Coordinates of C-alpha atoms in Angstrom, one line a residue:
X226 CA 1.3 7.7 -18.0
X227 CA 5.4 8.0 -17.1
X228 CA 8.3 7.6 -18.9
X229 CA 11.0 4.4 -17.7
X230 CA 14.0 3.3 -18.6
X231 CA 16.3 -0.1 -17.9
X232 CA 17.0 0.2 -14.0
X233 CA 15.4 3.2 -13.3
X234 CA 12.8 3.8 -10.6
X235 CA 9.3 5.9 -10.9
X236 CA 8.0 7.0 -8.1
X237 CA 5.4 9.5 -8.7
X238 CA 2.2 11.2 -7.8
X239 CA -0.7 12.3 -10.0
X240 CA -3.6 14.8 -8.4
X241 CA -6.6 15.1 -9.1
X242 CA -7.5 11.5 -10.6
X243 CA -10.6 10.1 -11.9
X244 CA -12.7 9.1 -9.8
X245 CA -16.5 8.4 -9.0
X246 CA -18.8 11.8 -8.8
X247 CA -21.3 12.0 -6.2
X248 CA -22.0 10.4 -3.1
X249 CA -21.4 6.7 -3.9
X250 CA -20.5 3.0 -2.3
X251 CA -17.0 2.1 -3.5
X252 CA -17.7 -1.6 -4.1
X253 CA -13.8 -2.7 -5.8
X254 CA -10.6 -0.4 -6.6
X255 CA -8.4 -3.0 -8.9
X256 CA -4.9 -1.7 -10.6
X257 CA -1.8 -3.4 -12.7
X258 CA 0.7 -1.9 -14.8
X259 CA 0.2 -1.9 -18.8
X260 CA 2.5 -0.1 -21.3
X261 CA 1.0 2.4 -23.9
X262 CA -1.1 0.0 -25.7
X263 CA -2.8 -1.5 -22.8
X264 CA -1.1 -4.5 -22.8
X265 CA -0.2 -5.9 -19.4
X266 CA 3.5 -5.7 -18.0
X267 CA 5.0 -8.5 -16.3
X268 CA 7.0 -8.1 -13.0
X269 CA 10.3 -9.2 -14.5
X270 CA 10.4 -6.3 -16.7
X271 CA 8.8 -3.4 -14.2
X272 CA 7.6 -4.2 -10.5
X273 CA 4.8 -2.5 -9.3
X274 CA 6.1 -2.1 -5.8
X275 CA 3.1 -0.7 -4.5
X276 CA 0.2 1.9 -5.6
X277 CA -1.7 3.9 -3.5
X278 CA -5.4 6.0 -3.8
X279 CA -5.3 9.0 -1.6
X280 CA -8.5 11.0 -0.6
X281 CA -7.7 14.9 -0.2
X282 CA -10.0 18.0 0.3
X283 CA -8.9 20.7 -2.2
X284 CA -10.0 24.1 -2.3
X285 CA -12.8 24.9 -4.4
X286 CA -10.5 27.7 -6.3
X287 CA -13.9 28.5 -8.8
X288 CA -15.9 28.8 -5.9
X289 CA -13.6 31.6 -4.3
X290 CA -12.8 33.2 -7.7
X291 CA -9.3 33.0 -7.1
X292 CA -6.4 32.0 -9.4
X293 CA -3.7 30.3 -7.0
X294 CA 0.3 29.8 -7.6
X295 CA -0.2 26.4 -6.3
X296 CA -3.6 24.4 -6.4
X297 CA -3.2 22.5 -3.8
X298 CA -2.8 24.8 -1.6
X299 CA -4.3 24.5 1.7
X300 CA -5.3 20.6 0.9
X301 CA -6.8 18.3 3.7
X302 CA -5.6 14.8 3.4
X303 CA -7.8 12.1 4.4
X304 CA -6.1 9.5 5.4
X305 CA -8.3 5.5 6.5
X306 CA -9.4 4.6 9.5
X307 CA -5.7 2.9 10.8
X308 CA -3.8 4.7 13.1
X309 CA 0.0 4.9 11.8
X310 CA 1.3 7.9 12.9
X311 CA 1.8 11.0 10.4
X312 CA 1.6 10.4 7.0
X313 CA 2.7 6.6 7.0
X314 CA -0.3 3.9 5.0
X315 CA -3.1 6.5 4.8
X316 CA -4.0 5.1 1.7
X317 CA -8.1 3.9 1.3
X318 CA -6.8 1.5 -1.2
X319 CA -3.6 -0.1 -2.7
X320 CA -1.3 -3.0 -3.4
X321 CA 2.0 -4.1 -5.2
X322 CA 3.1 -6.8 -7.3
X323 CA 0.4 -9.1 -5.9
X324 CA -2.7 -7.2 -7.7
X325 CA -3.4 -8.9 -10.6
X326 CA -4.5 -11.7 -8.0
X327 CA -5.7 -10.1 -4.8
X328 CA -9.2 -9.3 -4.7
X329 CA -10.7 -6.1 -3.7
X330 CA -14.6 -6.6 -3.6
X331 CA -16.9 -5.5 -1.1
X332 CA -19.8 -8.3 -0.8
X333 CA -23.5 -6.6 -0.7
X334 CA -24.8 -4.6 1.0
X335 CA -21.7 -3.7 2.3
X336 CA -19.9 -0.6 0.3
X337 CA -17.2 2.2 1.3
X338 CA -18.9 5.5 1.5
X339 CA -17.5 8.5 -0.5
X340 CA -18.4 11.8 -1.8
X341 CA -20.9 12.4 1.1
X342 CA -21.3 15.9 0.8
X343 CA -21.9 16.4 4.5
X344 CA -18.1 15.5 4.9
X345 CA -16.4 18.1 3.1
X346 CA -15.8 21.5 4.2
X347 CA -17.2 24.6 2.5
X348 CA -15.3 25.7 -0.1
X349 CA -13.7 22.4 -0.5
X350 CA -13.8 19.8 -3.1
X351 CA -12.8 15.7 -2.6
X352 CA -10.5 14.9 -4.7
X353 CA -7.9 11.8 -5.3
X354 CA -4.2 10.8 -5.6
X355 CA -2.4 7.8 -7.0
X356 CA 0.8 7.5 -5.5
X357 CA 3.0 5.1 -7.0
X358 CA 6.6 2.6 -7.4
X359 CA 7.6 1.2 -10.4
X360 CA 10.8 -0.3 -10.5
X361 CA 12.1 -1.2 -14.2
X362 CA 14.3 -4.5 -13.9
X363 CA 15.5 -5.0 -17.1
X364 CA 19.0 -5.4 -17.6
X365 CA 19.8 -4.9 -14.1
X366 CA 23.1 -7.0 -12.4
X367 CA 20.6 -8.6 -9.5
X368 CA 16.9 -7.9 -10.3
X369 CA 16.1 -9.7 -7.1
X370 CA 18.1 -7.2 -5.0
X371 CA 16.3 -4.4 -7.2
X372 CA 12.8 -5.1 -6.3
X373 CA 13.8 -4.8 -2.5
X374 CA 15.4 -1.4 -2.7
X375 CA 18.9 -2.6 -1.9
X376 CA 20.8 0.5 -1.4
X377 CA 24.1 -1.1 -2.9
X378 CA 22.8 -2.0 -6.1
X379 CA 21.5 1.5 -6.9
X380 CA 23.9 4.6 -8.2
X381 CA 23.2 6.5 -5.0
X382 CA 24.7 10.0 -4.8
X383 CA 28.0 10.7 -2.6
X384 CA 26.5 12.9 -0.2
X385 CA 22.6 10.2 -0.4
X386 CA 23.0 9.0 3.6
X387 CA 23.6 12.9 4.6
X388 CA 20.7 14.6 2.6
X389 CA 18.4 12.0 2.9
X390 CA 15.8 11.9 5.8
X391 CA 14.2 8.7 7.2
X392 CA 10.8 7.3 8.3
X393 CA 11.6 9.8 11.2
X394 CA 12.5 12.9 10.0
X395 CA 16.4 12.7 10.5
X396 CA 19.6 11.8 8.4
X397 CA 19.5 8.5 7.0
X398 CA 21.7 6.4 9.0
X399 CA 24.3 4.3 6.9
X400 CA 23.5 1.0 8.4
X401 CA 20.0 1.2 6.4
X402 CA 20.7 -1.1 4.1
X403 CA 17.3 -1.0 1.8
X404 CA 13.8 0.2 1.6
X405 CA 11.7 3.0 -0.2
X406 CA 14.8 5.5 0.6
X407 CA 17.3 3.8 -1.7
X408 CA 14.0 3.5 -4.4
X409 CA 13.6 7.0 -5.2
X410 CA 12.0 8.4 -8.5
X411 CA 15.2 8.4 -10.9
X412 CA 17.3 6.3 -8.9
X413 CA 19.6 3.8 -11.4
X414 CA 19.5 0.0 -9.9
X415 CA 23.0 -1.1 -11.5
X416 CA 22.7 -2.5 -15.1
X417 CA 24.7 -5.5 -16.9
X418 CA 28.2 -4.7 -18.8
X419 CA 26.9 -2.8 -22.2
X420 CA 22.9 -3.2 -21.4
X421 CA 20.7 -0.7 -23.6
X422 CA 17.1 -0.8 -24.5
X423 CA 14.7 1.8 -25.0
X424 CA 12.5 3.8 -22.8
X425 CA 9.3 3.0 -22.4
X426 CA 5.8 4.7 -21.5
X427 CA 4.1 3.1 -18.7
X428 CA 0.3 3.6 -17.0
X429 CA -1.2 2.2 -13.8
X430 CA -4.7 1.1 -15.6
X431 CA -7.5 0.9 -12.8
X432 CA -10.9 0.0 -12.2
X433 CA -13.3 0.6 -10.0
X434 CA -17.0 -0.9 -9.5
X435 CA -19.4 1.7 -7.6
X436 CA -23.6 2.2 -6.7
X437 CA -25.1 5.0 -6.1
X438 CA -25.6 5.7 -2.3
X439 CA -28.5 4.5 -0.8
X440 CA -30.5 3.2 2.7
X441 CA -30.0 0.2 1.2
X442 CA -25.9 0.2 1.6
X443 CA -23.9 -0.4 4.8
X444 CA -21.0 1.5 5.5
X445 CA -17.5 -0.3 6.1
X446 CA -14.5 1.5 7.3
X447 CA -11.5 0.7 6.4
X448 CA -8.3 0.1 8.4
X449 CA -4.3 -0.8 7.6
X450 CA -2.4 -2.1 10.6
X451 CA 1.3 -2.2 10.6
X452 CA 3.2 -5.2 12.1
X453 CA 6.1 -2.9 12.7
X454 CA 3.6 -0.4 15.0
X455 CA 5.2 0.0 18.1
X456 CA 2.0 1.4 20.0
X457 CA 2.6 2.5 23.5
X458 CA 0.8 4.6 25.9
X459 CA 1.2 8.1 27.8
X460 CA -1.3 8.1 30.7
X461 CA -4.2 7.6 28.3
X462 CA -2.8 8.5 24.9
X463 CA -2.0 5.3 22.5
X464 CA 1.1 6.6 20.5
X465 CA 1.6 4.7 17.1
X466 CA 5.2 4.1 15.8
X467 CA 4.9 2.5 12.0
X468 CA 8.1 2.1 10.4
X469 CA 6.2 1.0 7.4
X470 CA 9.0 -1.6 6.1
X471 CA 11.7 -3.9 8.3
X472 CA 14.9 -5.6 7.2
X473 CA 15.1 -9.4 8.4
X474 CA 18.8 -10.1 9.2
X475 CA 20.9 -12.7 7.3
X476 CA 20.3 -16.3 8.7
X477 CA 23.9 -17.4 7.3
X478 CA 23.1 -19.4 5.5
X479 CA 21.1 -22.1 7.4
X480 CA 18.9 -24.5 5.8
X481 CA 16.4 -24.9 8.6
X482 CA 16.1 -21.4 9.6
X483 CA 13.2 -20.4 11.7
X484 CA 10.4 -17.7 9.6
X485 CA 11.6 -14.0 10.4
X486 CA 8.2 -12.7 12.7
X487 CA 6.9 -9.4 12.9
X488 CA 4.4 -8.3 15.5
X489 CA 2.1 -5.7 16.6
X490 CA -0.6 -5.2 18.8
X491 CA -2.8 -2.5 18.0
X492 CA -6.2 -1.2 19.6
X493 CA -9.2 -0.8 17.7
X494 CA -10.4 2.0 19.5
X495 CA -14.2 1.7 17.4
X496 CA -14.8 -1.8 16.9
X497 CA -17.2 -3.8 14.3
X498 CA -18.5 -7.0 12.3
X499 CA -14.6 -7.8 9.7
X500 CA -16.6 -8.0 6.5
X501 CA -13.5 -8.4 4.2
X502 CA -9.5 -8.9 5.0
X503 CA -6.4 -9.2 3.2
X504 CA -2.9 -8.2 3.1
X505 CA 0.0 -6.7 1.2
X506 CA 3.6 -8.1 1.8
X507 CA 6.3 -8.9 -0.5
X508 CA 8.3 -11.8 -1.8
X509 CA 9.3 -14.3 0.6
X510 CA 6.3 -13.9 2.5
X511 CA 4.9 -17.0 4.4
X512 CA 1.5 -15.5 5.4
X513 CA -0.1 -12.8 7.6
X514 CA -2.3 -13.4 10.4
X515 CA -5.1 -11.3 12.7
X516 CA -5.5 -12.5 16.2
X517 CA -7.8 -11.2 18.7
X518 CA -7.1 -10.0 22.0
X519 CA -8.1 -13.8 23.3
X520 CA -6.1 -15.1 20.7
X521 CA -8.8 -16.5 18.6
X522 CA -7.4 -16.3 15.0
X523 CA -9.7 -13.6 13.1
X524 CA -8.2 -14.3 9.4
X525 CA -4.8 -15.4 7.9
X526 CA -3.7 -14.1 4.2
X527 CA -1.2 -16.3 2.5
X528 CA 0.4 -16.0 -0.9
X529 CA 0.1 -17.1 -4.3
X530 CA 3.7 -17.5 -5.8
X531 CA 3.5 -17.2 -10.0
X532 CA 5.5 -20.3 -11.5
X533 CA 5.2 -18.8 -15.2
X534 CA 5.8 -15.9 -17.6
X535 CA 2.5 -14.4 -18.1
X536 CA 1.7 -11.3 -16.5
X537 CA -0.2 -12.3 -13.1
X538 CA 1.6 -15.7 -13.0
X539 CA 5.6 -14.6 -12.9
X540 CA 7.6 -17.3 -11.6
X541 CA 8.8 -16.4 -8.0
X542 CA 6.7 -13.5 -7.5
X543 CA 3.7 -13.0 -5.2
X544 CA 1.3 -12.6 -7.5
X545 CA -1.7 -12.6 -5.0
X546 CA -2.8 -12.3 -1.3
X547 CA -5.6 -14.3 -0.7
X548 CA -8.5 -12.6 1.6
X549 CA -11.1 -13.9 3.9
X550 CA -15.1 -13.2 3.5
X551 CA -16.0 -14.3 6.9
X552 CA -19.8 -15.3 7.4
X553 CA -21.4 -12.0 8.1
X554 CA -21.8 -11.7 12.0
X555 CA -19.6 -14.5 12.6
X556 CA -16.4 -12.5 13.8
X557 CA -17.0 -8.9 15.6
X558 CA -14.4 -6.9 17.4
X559 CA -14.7 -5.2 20.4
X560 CA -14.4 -1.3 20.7
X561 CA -11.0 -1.2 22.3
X562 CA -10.3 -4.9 21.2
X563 CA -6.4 -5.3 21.2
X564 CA -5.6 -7.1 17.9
X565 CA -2.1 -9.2 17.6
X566 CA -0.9 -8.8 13.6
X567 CA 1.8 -11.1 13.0
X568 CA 3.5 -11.4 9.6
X569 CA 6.1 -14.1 8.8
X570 CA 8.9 -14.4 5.8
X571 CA 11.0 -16.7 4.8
X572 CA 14.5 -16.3 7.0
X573 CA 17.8 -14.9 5.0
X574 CA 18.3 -11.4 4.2
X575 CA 15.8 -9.1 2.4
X576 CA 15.3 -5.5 2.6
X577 CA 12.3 -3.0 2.6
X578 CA 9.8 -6.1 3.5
X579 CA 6.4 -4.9 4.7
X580 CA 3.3 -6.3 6.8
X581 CA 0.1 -4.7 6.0
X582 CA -3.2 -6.5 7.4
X583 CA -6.2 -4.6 5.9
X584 CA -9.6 -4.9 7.1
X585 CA -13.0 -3.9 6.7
X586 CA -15.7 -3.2 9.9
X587 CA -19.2 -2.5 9.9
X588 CA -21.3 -1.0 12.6
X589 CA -24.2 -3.0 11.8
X590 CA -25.7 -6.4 10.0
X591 CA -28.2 -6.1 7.2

């Protein structure tokens, strides 16, 4: 649970979540935001600009009898199968605004391993992370312009654009004009003339659906491919380049506007049978689309926009991603496959958009 108030931002972290015990197939991972009696928060009043579950290896600190300054301490992060450089999407799960209405299940008897004790080092422990954005719109000036991180809506400090670093590890440059750097925890999006209201505690809920690990399940790994990756090679090194989020420049105003495309093509260096896809983009999305390297289309996600009040149906929002459960067998990619992701938006000007396929491979068919 966290504390928010009228334009603020939450961006925080909790360690060491619950989470399944044992070796297990993760079958669903589902979150939304609800205040503190469990009742659901629409997106008007606090977007959920993303979550994320982490995997980390801790050290087993009861196991080495020693008392440390700082628990984590040595901790391994485990980040999916995608290839984004660093520590950009290395989430196993995790969506936005669009969660209430994008589906997460695995179909049987496909699961995602975890807890396999032949994975994690000695003197280690798995563990999990939430990782979250929660921007609290009420009262704000432009609550649009909010949920995109526009840097000129928020109070930023004087010296922001010299102390803060980018995707790439240097100064901010002042022509970023919006993204996760302008939504940091405690930032002030700009409130209405005499605006109050209280604080208010707020709580990603989340459920998960789980088996036991068996002979019976088949692994899937999971991937999330960036349509800002700008992979290139060094003799036979792939480097990957996510930027994570894009800007799409203003169109100007013009009614007929072609959509604002993103594209990347990315090798899937371990190929397999796509058991489950979908997406996670923001408002003004169009759709998402995986091509393989012969063009065939493997999956599109497109949106669900809410047209009414109630939380999971805001009007104007993307309230869902729809996903694609191919026939099982029917679409297999090729280990070193070159896959084309290609998201599109709506043209006109919108900061911190993002374009994240995510898909699920098996080795084998049941």
């Amino acid at each position: 649970m966290f504390e928010i108030g009228p334009g603020k931002v939450a961006a925080k972290t909790f360690f060491d979540v619950e989470f399944p015990k044992g070796h297990v197939g993760v079958k669903s991972f589902d979150a939304e935001l609800v205040d503190e009696e469990g009742n659901s928060v629409p997106l008007y009043e606090a977007y959920l600009h993303h979550w994320f579950a982490i995997k980390y290896h801790a050290k087993d600190w009861n196991m080495l009898k020693i008392i440390p300054k700082n628990p984590l301490e040595g901790a391994i992060y485990i980040r999916n199968e995608g290839k984004c450089n660093s520590y950009i999407l290395p989430a196993y799960w995790g969506l936005g605004g669009e969660s209430r209405g994008t589906k997460s299940n695995i179909p049987d008897p496909y699961a995602v391993e975890q807890g396999n004790p032949s994975y994690v080092p000695i003197g280690y422990e798995e563990k999990w992370l939430l990782n979250l954005m929660v921007i609290d719109t009420r009262g704000t000036k432009h609550r649009k312009h909010c949920t995109e991180c526009r840097c000129n809506r928020f109070n930023l400090p004087k010296n922001f654009y010299n102390v803060t670093l980018g995707i790439d590890g240097k100064p901010l440059s002042s022509n970023y004009k919006g993204g996760i750097f302008c939504c940091q925890d405690n930032l002030q999006c700009k409130l209405k003339k005499d605006f109050e209201a209280p604080t208010r505690k707020l709580a990603l809920r989340y459920k998960i659906t789980w088996v036991e690990w068996n002979q019976q399940q088949i692994p899937v790994r999971f991937y999330i491919l960036d349509s800002t990756d700008r992979v290139r090679t060094n003799g036979s090194q792939i480097i990957h380049d996510c930027q994570s989020e894009f800007t799409i420049p203003s169109n100007n105003g013009k009614k007929h506007s072609p959509p604002h495309i993103e594209k990347a093509n990315i090798p899937i260096e371990r190929g397999g049978y796509l058991i489950y896809g979908t997406s996670h983009m923001h408002t003004g999305v169009i759709n998402a689309t995986l091509y393989g390297q012969d063009g065939r289309t493997l999956y599109t996600s497109k949106p669900t926009y809410g047209d009414g009040k109630e939380p999971g149906n805001e009007k104007g929002y993307v309230v869902g991603m729809s996903g694609s459960y191919p026939k099982p067998g029917s679409i297999k990619i090729k280990d070193g496959e070159i896959v084309t992701v290609e998201t599109r938006y709506k043209s006109g000007f919108l900061t911190g958009a993002m374009g994240h396929m995510y898909i699920y491979l098996a080795d084998r068919l049941p």
